[in-house]
Short mmCIF file of C-alpha atoms in Angstrom, two decimals:
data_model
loop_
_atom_site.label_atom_id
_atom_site.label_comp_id
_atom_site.label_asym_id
_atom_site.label_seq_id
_atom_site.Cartn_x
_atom_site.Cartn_y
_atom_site.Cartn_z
CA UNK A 100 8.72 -13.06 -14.30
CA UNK A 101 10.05 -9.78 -13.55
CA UNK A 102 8.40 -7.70 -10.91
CA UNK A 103 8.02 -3.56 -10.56
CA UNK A 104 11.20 -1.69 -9.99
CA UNK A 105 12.04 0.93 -9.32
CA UNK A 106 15.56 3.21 -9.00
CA UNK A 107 17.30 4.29 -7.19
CA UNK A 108 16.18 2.43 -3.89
CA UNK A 109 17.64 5.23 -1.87
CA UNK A 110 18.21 8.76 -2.35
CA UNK A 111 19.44 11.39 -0.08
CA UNK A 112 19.02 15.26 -0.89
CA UNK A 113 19.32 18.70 -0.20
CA UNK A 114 16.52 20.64 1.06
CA UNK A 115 15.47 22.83 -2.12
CA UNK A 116 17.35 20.62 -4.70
CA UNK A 117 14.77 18.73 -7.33
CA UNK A 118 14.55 14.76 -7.37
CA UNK A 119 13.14 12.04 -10.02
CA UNK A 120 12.34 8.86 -8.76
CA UNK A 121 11.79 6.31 -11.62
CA UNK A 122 9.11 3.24 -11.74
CA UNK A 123 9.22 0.33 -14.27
CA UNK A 124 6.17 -1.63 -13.96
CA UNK A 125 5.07 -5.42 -14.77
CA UNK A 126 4.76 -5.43 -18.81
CA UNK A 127 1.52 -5.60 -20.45
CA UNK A 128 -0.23 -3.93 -16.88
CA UNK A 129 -2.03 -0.67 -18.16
CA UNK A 130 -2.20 0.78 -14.62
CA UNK A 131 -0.02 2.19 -12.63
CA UNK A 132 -0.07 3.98 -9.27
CA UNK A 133 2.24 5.84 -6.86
CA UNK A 134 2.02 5.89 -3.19
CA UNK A 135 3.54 7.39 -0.44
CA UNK A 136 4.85 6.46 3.02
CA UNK A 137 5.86 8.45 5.85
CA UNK A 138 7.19 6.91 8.66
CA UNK A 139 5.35 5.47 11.26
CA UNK A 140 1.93 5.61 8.78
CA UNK A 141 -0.06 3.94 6.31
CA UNK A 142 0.50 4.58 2.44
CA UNK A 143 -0.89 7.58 0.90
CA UNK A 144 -2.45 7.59 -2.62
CA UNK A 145 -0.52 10.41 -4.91
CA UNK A 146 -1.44 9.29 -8.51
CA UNK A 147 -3.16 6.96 -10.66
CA UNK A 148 -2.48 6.19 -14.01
CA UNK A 149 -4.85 4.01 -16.58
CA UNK A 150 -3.83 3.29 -20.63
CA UNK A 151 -4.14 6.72 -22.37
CA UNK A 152 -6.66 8.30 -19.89
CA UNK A 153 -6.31 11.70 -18.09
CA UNK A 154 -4.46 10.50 -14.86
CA UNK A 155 -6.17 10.98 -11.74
CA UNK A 156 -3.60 13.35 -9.59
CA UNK A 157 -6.14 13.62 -6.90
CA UNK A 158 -3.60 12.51 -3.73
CA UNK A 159 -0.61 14.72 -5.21
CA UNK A 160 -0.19 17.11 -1.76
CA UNK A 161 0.94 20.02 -3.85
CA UNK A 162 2.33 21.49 -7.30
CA UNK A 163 5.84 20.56 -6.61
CA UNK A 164 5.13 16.97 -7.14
CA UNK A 165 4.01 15.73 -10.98
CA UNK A 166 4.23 12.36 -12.40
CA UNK A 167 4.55 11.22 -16.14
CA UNK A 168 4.06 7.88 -17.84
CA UNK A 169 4.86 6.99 -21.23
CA UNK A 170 1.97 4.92 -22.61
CA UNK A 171 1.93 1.74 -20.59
CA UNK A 172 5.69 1.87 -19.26
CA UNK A 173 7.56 3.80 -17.26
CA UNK A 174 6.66 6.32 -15.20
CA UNK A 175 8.64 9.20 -13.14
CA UNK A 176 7.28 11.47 -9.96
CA UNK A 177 9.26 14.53 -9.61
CA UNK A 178 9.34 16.56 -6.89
CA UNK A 179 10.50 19.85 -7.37
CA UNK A 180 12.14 21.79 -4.49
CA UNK A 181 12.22 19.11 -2.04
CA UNK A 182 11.25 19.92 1.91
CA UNK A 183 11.98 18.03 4.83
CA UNK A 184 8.55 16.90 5.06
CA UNK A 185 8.45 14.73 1.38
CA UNK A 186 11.12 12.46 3.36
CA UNK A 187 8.84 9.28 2.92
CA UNK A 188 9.29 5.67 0.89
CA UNK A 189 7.19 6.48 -2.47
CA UNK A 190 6.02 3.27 -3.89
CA UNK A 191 4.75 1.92 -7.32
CA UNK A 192 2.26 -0.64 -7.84
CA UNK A 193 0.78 -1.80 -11.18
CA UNK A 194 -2.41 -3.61 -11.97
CA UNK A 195 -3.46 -5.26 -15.10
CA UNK A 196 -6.55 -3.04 -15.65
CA UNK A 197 -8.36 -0.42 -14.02
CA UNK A 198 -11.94 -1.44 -14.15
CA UNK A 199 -12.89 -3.55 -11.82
CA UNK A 200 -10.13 -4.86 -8.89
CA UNK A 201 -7.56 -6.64 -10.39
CA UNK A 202 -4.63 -7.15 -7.67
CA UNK A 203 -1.73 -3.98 -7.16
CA UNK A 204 1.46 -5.44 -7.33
CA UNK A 205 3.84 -3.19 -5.43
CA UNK A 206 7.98 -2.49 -6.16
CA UNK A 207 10.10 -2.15 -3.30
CA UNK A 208 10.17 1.17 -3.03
CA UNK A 209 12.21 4.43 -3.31
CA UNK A 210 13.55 5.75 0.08
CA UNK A 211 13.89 9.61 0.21
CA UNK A 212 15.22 11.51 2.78
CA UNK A 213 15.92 15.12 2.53
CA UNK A 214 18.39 16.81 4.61
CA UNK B 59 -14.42 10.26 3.13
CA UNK B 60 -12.92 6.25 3.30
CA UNK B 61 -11.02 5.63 5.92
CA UNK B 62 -9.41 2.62 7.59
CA UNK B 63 -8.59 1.86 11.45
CA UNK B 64 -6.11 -0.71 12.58
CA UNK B 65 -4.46 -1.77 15.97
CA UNK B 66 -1.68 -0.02 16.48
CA UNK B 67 1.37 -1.67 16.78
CA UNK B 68 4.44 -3.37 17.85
CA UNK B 69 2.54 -6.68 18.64
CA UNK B 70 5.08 -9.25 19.79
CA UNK B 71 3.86 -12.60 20.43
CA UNK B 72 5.36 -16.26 21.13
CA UNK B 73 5.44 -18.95 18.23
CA UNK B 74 2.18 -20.66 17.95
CA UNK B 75 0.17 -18.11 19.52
CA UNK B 76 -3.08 -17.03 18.56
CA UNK B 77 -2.99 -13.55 16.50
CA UNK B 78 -5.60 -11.26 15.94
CA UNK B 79 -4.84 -7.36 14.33
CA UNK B 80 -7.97 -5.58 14.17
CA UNK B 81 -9.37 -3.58 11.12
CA UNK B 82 -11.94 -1.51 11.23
CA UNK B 83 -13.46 1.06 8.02
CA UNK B 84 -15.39 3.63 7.02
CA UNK B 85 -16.64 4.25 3.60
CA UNK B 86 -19.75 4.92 1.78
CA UNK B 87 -21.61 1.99 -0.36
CA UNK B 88 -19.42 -1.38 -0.42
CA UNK B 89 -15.58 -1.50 -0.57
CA UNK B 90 -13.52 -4.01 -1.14
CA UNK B 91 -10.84 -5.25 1.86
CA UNK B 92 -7.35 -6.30 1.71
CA UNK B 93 -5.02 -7.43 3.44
CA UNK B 94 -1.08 -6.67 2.59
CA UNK B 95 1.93 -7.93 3.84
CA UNK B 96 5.50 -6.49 4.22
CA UNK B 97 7.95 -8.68 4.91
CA UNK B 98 11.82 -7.44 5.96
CA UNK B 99 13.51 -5.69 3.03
CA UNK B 100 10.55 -7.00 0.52
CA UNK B 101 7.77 -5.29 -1.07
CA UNK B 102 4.30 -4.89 -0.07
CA UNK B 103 1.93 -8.06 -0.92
CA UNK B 104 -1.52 -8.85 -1.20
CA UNK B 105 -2.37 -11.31 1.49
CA UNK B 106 -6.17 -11.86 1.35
CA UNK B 107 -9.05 -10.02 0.22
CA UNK B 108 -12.77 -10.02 0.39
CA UNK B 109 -15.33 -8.17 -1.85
CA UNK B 110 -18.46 -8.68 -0.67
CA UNK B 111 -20.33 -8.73 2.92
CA UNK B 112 -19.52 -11.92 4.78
CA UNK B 113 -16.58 -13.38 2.46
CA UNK B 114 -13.88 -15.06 4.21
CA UNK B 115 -10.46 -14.56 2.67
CA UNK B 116 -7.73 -16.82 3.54
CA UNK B 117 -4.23 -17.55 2.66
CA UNK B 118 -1.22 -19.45 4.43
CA UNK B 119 -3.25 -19.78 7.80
CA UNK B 120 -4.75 -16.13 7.56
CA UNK B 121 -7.76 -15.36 7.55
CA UNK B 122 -10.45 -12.26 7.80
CA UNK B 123 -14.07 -12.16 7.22
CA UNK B 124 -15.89 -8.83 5.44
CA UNK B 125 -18.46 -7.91 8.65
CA UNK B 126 -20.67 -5.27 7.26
CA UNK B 127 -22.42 -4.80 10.35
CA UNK B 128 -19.25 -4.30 12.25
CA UNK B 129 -17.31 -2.60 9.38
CA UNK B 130 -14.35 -4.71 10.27
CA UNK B 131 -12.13 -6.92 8.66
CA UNK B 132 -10.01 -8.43 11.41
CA UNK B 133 -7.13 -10.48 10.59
CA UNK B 134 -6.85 -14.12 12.55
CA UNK B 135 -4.38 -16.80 12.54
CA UNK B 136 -4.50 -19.42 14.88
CA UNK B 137 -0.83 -20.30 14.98
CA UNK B 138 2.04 -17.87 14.34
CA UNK B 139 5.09 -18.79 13.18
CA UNK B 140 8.59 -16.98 13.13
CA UNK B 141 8.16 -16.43 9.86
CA UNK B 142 5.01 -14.51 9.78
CA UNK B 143 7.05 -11.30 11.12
CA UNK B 144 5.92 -8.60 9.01
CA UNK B 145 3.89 -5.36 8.72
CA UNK B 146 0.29 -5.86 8.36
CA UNK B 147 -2.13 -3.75 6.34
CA UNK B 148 -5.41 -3.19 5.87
CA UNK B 149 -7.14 -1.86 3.25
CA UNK B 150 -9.79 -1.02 1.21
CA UNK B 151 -10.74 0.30 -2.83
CA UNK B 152 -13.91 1.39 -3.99
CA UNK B 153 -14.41 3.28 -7.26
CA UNK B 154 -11.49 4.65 -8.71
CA UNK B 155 -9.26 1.79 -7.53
CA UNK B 156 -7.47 3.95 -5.10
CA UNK B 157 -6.06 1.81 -2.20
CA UNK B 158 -6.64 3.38 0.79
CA UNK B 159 -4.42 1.92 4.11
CA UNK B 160 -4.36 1.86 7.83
CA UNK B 161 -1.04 3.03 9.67
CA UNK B 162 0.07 -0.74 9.40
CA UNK B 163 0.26 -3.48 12.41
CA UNK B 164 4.51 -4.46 12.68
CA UNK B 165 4.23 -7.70 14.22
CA UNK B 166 7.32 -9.94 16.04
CA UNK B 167 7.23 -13.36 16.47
CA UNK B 168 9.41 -15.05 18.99
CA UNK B 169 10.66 -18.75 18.68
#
């Protein structure tokens, strides 16, 4: 069956200049997480998302990143304003539930580099 | 707060060697440990996990045991293959099923 995507796979920007980066996770899996990469280190938790509860923004690193999910489907991270430093693969997982471990499956990521 | 240690990297080692990429965590109570795997131009997957104090996970020849006492979770295999080039990471989740990750282990086989 189909896996998470997500689009685009790469995206290059301006310093300053706003960017959505777009996750489509496995159907029917009520959770859904974002992650971050910098080079040369180990993924960094941004945001967690479970059914219709609050989402749990603890690992966003400041205001000009937010994240949205509509019900149990896709879900966007912004980042406003880009800076040099948000250069990073961001990566999606989804998980059938939140209680309890049931396995992350990850999508290949989004590679952002700002300029 | 959790934490998690691994061997830094590039390891490059000769087919059929023995590996071993050390894990080591910190975190309060009892986590659970992973194991992920990135192969070239895929995405991250779950190699093995363990969820209590002395399970073994294992999966195509890996294999790491949950040592409380150590707080490790190394990862062995006794024969590497070309094929087993990757990035290794370790990890753990407790509560809010937040992964948390070491820096990841890039390991080269050689035929």
């Amino acid at each position: 069956g189909a896996g998470v995507s997500q689009s685009p796979s790469n995206k290059v920007t301006e310093k300053g200049k706003d960017v959505e980066l777009r996750c489509d996770p496995i159907s029917g899996h009520t959770a859904l997480y974002w992650y971050r990469q910098r080079l040369g280190q180990g993924l960094e938790f941004l945001i967690y998302f479970q059914g219709n509860s609050a989402p749990d923004k603890s690992g966003l690193p400041s205001d000009r990143f937010s994240a949205e999910r509509t019900g149990e489907s896709v879900s966007t991270l912004t980042i406003q304003r880009t800076q040099q430093e948000d250069s990073a693969v961001y990566l999606c997982a989804s998980s059938p539930a939140g209680v309890g471990y049931y396995e992350q499956y990850f999508g290949p990521g989004t590679r952002l580099t700002v300029t | 707060g959790n934490s998690v240690t691994q061997m830094e990297g590039p390891v490059t080692l000769s087919e059929e060697a023995f590996l071993t990429i050390n894990c080591t965590y910190t975190a309060t109570g009892y986590p659970s440990l992973f194991w992920y795997v990135q192969y070239p131009g895929e995405g991250l997957q779950l190699l093995l996990k363990a969820t209590k104090a002395d399970d073994k996970g294992s999966n195509k020849g890996f294999e790491a045991t949950y040592r409380k006492e150590t707080t490790s979770f190394h990862l062995e295999k006794g024969s590497v293959q070309v094929s087993d080039s990757a990035v290794y990471f370790c990890a753990l989740i407790q509560g809010a099923q937040k992964l948390v990750f070491g820096q990841g282990t890039r390991l080269t086989i050689n035929p």
